[in-house]
Coordinates of C-alpha atoms in Angstrom, one line a residue:
X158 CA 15.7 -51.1 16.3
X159 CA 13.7 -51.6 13.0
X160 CA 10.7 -52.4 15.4
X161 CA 11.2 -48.8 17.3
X162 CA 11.5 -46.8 14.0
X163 CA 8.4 -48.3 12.6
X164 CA 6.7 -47.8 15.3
X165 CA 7.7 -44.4 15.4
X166 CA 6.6 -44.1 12.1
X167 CA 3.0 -45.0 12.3
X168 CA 2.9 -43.0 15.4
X169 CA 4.2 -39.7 13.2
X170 CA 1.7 -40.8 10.1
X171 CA -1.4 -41.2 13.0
X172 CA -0.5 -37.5 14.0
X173 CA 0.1 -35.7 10.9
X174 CA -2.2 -34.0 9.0
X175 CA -1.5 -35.4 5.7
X176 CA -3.4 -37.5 3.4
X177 CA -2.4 -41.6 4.0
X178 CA -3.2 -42.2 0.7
X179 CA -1.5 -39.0 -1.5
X180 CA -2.6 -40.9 -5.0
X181 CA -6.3 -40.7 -3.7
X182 CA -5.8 -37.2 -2.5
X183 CA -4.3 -36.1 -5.5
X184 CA -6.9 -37.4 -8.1
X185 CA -9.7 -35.4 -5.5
X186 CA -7.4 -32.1 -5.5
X187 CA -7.0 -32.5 -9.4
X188 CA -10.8 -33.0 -10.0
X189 CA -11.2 -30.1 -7.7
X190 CA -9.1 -27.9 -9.6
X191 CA -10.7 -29.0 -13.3
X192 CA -14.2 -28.2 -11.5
X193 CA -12.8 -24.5 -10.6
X194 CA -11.3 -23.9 -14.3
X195 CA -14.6 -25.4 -15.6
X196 CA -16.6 -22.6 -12.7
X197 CA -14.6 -19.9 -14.9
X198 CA -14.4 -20.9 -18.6
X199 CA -18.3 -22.0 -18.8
X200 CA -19.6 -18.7 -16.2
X201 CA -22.0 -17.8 -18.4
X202 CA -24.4 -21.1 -18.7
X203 CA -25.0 -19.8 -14.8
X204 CA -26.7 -17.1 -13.1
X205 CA -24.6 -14.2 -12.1
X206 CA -26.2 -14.6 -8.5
X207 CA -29.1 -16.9 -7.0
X208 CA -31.1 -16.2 -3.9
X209 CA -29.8 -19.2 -1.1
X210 CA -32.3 -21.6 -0.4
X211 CA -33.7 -22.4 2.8
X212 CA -32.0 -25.6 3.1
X213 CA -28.4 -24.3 2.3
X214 CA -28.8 -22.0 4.9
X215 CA -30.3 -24.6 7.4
X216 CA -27.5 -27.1 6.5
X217 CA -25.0 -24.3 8.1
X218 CA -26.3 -24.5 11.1
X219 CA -24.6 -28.0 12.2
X220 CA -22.5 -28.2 15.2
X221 CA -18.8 -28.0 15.7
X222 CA -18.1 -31.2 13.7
X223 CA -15.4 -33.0 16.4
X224 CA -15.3 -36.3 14.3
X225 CA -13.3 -37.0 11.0
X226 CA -15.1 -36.7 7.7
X227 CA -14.2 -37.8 3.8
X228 CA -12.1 -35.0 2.2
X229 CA -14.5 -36.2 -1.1
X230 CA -17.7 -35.4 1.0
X231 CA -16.6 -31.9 2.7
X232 CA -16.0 -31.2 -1.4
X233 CA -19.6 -32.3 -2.1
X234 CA -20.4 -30.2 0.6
X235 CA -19.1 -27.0 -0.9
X236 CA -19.9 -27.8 -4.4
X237 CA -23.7 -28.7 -3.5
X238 CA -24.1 -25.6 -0.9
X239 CA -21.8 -23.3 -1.2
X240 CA -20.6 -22.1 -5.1
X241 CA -23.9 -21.6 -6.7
X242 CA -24.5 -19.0 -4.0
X243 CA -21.4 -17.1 -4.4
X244 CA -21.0 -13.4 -5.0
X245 CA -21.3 -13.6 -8.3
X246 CA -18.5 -11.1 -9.8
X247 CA -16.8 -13.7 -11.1
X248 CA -19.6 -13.6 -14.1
X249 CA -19.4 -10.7 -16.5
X250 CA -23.0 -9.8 -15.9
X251 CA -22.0 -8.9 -12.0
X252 CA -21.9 -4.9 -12.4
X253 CA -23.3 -4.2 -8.5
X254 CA -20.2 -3.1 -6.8
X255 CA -16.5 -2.5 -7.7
X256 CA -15.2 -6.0 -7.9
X257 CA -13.1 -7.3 -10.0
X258 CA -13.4 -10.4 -11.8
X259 CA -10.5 -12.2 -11.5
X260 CA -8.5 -14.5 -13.7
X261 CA -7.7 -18.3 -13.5
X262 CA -3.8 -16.9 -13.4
X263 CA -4.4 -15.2 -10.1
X264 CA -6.4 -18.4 -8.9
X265 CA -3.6 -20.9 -9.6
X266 CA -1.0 -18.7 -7.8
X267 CA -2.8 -18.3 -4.5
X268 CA -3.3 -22.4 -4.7
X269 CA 1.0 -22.0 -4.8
X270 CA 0.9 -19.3 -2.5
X271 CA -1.1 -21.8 0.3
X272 CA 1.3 -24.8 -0.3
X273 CA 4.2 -22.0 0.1
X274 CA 2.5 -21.5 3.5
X275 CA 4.6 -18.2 4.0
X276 CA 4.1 -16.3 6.9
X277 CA 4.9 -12.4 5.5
X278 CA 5.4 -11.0 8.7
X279 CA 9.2 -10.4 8.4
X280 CA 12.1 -12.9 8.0
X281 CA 14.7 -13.4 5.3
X282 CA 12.7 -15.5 2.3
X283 CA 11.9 -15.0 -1.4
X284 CA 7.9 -14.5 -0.4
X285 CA 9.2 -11.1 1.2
X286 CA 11.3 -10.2 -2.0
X287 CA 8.1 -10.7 -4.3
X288 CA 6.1 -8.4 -2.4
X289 CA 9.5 -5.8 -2.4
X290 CA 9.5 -6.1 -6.0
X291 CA 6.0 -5.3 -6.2
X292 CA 6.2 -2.5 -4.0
X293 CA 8.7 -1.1 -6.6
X294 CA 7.1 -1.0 -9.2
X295 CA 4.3 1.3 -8.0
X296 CA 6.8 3.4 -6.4
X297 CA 8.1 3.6 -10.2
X298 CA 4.2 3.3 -11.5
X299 CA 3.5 6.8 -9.1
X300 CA 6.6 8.7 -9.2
X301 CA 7.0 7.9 -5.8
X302 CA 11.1 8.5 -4.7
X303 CA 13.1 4.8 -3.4
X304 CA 12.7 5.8 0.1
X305 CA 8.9 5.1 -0.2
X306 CA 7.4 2.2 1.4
X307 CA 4.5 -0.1 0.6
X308 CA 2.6 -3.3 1.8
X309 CA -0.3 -5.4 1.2
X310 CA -3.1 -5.4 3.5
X311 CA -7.1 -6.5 3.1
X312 CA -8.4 -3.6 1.3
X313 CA -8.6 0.2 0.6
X314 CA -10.3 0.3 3.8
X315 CA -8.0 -0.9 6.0
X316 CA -4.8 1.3 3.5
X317 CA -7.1 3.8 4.4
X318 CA -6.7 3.6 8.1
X319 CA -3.0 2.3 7.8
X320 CA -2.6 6.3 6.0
X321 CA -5.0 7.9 9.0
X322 CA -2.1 6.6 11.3
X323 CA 0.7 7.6 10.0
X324 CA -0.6 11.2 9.2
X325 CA -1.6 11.1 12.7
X326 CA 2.2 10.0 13.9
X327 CA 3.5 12.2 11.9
X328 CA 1.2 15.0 13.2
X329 CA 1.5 14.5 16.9
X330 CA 5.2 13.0 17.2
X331 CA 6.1 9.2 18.0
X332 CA 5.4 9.6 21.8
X333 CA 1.7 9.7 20.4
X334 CA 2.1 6.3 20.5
X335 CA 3.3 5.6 23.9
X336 CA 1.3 7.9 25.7
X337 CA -2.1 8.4 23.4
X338 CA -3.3 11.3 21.5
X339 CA -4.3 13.8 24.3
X340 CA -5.1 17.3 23.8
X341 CA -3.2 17.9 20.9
X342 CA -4.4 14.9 19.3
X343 CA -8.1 16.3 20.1
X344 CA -8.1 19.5 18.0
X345 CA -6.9 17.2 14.6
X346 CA -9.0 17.5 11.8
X347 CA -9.2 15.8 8.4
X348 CA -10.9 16.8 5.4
X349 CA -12.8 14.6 2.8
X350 CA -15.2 15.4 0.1
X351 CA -19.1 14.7 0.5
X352 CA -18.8 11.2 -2.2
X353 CA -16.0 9.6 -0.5
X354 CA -16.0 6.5 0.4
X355 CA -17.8 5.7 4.0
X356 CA -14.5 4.1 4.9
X357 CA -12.7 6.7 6.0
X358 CA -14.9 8.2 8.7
X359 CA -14.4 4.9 10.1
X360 CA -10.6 5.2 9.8
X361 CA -11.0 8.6 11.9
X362 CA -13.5 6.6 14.3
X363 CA -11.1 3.8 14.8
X364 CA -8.1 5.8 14.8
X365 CA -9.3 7.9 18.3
X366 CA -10.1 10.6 16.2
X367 CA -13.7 10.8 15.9
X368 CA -16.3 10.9 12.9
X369 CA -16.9 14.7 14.1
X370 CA -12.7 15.6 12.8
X371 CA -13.4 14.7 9.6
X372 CA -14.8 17.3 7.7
X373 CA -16.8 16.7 4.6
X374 CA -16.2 18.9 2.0
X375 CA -19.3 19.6 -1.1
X376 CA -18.8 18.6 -4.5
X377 CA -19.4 20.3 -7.7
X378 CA -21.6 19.7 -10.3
X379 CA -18.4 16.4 -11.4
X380 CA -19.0 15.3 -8.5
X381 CA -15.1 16.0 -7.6
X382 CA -14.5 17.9 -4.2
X383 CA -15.1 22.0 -4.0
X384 CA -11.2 22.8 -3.5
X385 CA -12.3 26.5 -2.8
X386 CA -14.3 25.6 -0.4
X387 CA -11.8 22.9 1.5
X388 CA -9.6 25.5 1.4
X389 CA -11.9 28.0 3.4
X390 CA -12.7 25.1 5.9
X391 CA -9.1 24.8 6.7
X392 CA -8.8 28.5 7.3
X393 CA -12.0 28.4 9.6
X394 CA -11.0 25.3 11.2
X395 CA -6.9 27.2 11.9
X396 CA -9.0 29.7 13.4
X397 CA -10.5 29.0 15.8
X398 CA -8.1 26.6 17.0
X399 CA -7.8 23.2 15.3
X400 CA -4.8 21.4 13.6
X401 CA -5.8 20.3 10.1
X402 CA -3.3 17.1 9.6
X403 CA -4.9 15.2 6.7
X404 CA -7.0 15.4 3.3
X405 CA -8.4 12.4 1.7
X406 CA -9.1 13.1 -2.0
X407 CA -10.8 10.4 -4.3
X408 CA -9.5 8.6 -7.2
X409 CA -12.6 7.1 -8.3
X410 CA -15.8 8.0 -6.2
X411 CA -17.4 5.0 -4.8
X412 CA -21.1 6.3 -6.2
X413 CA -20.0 7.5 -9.8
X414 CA -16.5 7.3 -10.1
X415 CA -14.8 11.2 -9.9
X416 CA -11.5 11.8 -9.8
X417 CA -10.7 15.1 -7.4
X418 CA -8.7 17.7 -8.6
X419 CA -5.5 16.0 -7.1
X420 CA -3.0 19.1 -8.6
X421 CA -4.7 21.4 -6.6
X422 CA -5.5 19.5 -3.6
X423 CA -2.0 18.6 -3.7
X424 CA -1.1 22.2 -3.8
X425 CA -3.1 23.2 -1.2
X426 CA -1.7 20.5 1.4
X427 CA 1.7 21.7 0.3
X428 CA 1.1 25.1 1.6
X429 CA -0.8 24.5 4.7
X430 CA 1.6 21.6 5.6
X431 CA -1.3 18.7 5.3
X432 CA -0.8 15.2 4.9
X433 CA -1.9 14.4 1.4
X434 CA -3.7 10.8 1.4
X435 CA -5.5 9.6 -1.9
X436 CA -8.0 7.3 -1.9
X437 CA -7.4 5.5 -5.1
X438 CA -9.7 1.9 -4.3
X439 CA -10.4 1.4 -8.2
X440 CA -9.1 4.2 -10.1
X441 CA -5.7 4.9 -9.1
X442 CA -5.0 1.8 -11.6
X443 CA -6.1 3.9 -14.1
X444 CA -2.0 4.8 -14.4
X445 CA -1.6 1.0 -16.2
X446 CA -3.8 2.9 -18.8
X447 CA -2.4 5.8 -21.1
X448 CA -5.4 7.1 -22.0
X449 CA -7.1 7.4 -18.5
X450 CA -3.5 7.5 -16.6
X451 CA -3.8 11.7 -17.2
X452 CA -7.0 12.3 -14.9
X453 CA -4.5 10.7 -12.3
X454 CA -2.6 13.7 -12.6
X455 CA -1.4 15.2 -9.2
X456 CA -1.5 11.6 -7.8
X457 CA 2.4 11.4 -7.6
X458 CA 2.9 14.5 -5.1
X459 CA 0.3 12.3 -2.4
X460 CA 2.1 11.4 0.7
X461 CA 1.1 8.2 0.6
X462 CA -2.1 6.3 -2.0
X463 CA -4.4 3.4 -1.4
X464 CA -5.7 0.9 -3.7
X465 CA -7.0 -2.6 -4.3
X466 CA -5.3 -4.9 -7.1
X467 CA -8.2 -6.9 -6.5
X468 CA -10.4 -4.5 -8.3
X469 CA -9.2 -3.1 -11.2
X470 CA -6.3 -5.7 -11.6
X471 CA -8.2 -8.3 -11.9
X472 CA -6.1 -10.0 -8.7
X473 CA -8.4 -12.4 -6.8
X474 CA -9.4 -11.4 -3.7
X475 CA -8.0 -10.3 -1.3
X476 CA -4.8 -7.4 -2.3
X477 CA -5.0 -4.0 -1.2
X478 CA -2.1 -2.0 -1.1
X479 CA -0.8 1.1 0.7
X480 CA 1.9 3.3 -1.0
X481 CA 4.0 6.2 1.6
X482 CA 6.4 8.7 -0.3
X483 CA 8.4 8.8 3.4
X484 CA 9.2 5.2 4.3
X485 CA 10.8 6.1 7.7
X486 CA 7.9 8.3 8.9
X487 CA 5.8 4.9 7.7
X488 CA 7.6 3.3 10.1
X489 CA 8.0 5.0 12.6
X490 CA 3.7 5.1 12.9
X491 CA 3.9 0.6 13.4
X492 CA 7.1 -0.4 14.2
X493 CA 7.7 -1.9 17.4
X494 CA 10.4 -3.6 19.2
X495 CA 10.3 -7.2 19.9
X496 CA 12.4 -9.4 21.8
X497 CA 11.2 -12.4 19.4
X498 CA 11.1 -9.9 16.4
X499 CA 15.0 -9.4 17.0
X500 CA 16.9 -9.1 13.7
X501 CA 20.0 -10.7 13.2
X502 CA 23.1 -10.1 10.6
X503 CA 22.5 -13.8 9.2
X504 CA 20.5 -16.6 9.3
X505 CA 16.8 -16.0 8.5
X506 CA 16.1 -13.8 10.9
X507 CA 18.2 -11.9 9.0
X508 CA 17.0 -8.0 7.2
X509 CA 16.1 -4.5 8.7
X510 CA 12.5 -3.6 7.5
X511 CA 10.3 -6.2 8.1
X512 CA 6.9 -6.0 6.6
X513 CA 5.2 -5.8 10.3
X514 CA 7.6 -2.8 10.9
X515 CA 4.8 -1.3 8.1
X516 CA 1.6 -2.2 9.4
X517 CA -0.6 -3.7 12.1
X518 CA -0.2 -7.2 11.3
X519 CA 2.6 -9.8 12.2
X520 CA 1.1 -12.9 10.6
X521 CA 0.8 -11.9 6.9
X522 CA -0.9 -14.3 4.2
X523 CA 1.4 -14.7 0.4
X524 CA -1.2 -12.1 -1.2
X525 CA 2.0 -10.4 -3.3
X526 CA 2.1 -13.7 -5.3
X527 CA -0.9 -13.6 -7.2
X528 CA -1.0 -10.1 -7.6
X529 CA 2.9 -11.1 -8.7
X530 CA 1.8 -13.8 -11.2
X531 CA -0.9 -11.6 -12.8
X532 CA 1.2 -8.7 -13.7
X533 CA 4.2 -10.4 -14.9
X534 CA 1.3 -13.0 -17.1
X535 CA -0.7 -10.2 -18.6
X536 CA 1.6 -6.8 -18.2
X537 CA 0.5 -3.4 -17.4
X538 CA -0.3 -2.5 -20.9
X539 CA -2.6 -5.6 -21.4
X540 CA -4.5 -5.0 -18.1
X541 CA -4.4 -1.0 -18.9
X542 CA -6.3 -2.1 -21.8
X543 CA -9.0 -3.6 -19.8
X544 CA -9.4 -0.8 -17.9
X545 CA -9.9 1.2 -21.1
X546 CA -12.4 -1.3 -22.3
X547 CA -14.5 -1.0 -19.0
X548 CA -14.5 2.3 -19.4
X549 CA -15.5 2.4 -22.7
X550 CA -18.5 0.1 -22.2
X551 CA -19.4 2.6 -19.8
X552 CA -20.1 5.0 -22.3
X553 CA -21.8 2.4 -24.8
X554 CA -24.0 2.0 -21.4
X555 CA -24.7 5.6 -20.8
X556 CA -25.5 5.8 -24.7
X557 CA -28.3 3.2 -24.4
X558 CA -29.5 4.6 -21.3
X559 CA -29.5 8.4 -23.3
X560 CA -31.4 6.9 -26.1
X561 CA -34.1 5.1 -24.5
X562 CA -37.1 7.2 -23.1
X563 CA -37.9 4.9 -20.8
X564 CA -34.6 5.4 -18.6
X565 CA -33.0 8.5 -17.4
X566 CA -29.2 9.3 -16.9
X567 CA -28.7 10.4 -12.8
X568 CA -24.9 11.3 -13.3
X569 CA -22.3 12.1 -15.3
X570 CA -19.8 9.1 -16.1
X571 CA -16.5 10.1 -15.4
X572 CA -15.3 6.4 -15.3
X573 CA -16.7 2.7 -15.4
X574 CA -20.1 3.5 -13.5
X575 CA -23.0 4.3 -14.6
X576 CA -25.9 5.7 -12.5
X577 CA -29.7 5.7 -14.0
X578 CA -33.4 5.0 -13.3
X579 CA -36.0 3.4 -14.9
X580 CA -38.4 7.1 -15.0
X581 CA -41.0 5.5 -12.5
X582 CA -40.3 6.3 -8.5
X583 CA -37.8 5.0 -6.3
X584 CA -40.7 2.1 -4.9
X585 CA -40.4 0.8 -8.2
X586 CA -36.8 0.9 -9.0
X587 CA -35.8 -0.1 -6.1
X588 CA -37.8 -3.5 -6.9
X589 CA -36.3 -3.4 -10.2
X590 CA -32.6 -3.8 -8.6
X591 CA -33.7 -6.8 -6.6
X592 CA -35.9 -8.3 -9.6
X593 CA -33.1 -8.2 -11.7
X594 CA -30.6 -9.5 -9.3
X595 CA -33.0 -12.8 -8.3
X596 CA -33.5 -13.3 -12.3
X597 CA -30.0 -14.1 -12.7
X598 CA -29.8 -12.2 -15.9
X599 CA -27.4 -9.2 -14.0
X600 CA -26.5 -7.6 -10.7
X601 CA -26.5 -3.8 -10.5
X602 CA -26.7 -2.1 -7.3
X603 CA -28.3 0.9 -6.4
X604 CA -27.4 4.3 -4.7
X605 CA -28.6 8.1 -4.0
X606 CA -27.9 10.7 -5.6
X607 CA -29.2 13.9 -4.8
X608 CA -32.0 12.2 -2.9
X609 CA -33.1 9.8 -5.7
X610 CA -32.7 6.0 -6.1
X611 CA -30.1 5.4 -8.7
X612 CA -29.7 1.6 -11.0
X613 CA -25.4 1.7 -10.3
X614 CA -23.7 -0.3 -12.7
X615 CA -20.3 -0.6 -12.3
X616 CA -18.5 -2.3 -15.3
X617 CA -15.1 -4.1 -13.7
X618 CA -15.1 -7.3 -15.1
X619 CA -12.7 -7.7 -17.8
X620 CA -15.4 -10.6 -19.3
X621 CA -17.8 -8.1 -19.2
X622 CA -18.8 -7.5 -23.3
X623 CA -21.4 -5.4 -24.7
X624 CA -24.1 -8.5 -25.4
X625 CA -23.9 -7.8 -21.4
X626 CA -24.9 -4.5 -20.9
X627 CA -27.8 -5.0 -23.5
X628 CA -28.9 -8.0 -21.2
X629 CA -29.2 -5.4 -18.2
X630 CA -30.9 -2.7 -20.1
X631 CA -33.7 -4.8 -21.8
X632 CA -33.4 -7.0 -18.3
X633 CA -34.4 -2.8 -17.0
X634 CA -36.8 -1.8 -18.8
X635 CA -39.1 -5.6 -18.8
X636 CA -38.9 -5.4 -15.2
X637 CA -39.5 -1.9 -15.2
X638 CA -42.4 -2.3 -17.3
X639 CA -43.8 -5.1 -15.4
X640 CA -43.7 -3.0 -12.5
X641 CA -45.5 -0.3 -14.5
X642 CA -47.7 -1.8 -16.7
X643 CA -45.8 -1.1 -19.6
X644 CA -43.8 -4.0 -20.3
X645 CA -42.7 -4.6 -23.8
X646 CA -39.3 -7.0 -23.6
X647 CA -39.3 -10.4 -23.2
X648 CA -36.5 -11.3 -21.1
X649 CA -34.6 -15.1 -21.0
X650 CA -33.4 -15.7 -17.8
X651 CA -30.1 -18.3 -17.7
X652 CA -30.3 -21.7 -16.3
X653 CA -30.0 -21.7 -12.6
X654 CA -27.4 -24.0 -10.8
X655 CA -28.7 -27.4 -9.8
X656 CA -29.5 -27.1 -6.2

């Protein structure tokens, strides 16, 4: 008998997955975990982005490996090839695009959340309850009534097409779903302003819509949609026969950062019976913050909001979020009956709305946990005060950019972004961007705005300091001045990573 369990035992331990030594695999995980504290607390003796040599690349073109290798030299692997040519916006000199920073909290919880290995679909579990709770406190957060749903999905992008669906269910009736969107589906159209974010045309595109039923509204001289003139758009579009079923206003412009007039687009939908959807990406966290929390205003009569935690709050990536004041009409645009899906009165199949009842996907990663851990650690009122700060080195950004002759301001900054130029043509700014970005020193990005390269800095990062944004504006105007012939700063560079 003691010969049949052991050999039933090294039959179980050859199988397995787990380490056969765990006091070897735990000194590796904890070196590994010291090496990503050490990534955050020292960022700065780094670049905020390197170009990838030709050799990283060429070492990722391997085949499928089908043989074991060392845990320790998959590790070296990554640390040699793969994080010196991150992103970058973990460092507070990464101002390209609206991406948070996050925090060593958030990156100790999703470490929990993987050995929780929770599958979010549905069920009865604590992992579910954490993500309730969370969805709770932004109903509270918005204003939003208890019958309002939420859930946690990728991104804003993909909130944003979870919202294009239900307006459209709620529009054309459940049998929408069973029988596809046919003529009455055909004459829907949605209106957006000009700056909104390129993500939902491609919500109406996926959705069976079309890119051509979403109208794009102008903008004034803020940037923020023309209300008067959505409003005649709607009447044009009624008409001549259309159904107008949805308007996605901006909280937080992806080129500059505007905030729509939400009262009035809310008070328009209200009286031509429109699905009010706001697109809040960055900016609808702007309610954690008492003095920016009053541009949301008109946010809590939306039908449903979108936004990313993993922009504004700091939450690694990834944690979007989507927010519906009608929980049942959420519902009923996902839900589907399952015999395998079947709930029960007990036993952990027990509960009545299960998270895939809410969205598209059944197999759902823990991402409520370190969104979880970082606002219970740090509280609203300590992250609304980052969101302050980034604002207000906006303005310290825009007052360098006003005082130097050498730059010029493109837009007005409503928020945390900043557009400029070096005044030389768009050749030469454009090369600027990239100059700076390959020195190490900074990352903007770049847009245009009324058909003129813009620098876009967009200031996220809660490391993110002053000494910073003087780094990108005499990092500016050397490159600018190289490029020119004018060059007056002498610019350090940091260290690069060892290779």
């Amino acid at each position: 008998m003691n010969e049949i369990i052991r050999d039933a035992q090294s039959s179980v331990a050859r199988s397995s997955l787990d380490p056969q030594d765990w006091s070897e695999f735990r000194a590796l995980a904890h070196r590994m975990l010291d090496d990503a504290i050490d990534g955050i607390a020292n960022v700065r003796a780094r670049p905020v982005w390197q170009p990838i040599p030709d050799a990283t690349r060429a070492a990722f073109k391997a085949d499928v490996p089908c043989e074991a290798s060392d845990l320790a030299e998959v590790y070296r692997e990554f640390a040699e090839h793969v994080a010196p040519y991150a992103t970058g916006n973990v460092h507070p000199g990464f101002m390209g695009w609206v991406h948070g920073g996050g925090t060593a909290v958030g990156m100790v919880a999703d470490m929990l959340a993987a050995g929780l290995n929770a599958n979010l679909g549905g069920r009865d579990h604590m992992p579910i309850e954490v993500e309730r709770q969370i969805v709770d406190w932004m109903r509270r957060l918005f204003a939003f009534p208890d019958s309002a749903s939420g859930i946690f999905v990728t991104g804003t992008s993909m909130a944003n097409l979870m919202a294009v669906l239900v307006a459209r269910t709620a529009a054309l009736g459940t049998l929408a779903r069973q029988y596809g969107i046919g003529n009455d589906g055909a004459v829907l159209t949605a209106y957006t302003s000009q700056a909104a974010h390129g993500c939902v045309s491609r919500a109406m595109d996926i959705a069976g819509l079309g890119t051509d039923a979403l109208r794009k509204t102008g903008v004034d001289a803020d940037h923020r949609i023309d209300v008067a003139a959505l409003r005649a758009q709607i009447a044009i579009d009624r008409e001549v026969g259309f159904k107008p079923f949805l308007v996605v206003a901006s909280a937080g412009t992806v080129d500059i950062g505007a905030i729509d007039d939400l009262k009035a687009i809310a008070e328009l939908c209200r009286e031509e019976g429109i699905w009010f959807h706001v697109d809040g990406a960055f900016g609808a966290l702007a309610i954690f913050s008492p003095e920016l929390a009053p541009l949301l205003g008109g946010i809590e009569l939306a039908d449903s909001i979108a936004l990313d935690f993993h922009k504004w709050g700091q939450v690694p990536y990834d944690a979007g979020f989507l927010l519906v004041r009608d929980g049942e009409q959420h519902r009923q645009a996902f839900a589907q009956p399952a015999a395998y899906l079947r709930r029960e009165a007990r036993g952990l199949a027990a509960g009545a709305v299960w998270p895939c009842d809410l969205g598209p996907d059944l197999s759902r990663g823990f991402r409520a946990l370190k969104t979880w851990f970082t606002l219970k650690t740090f509280g609203t009122d300590r992250l609304g005060a980052t969101i302050t700060r980034s604002c207000a080195l906006a303005k310290y950004l825009e007052a360098r950019v006003m005082a130097e002759p050498r730059l010029e301001l493109l837009a007005p900054v409503n928020l945390n972004i900043v557009c400029f130029r070096y005044r030389a043509d768009d050749a030469v700014n454009r090369e600027i961007v990239a100059d700076i970005q390959e020195s190490g020193i900074a990352a903007p990005s770049s847009t245009t705005l009324g058909g003129r390269f813009a620098i876009r800095a967009a200031i996220v990062n809660h490391r993110t300091e002053e000494a910073d944004i003087d780094a990108l504006v005499a990092a500016v105007l050397e490159f600018g001045g190289r490029r020119c012939g004018d060059g007056m700063i002498e610019v350090e560079a940091p260290p690069l990573a060892a290779p």
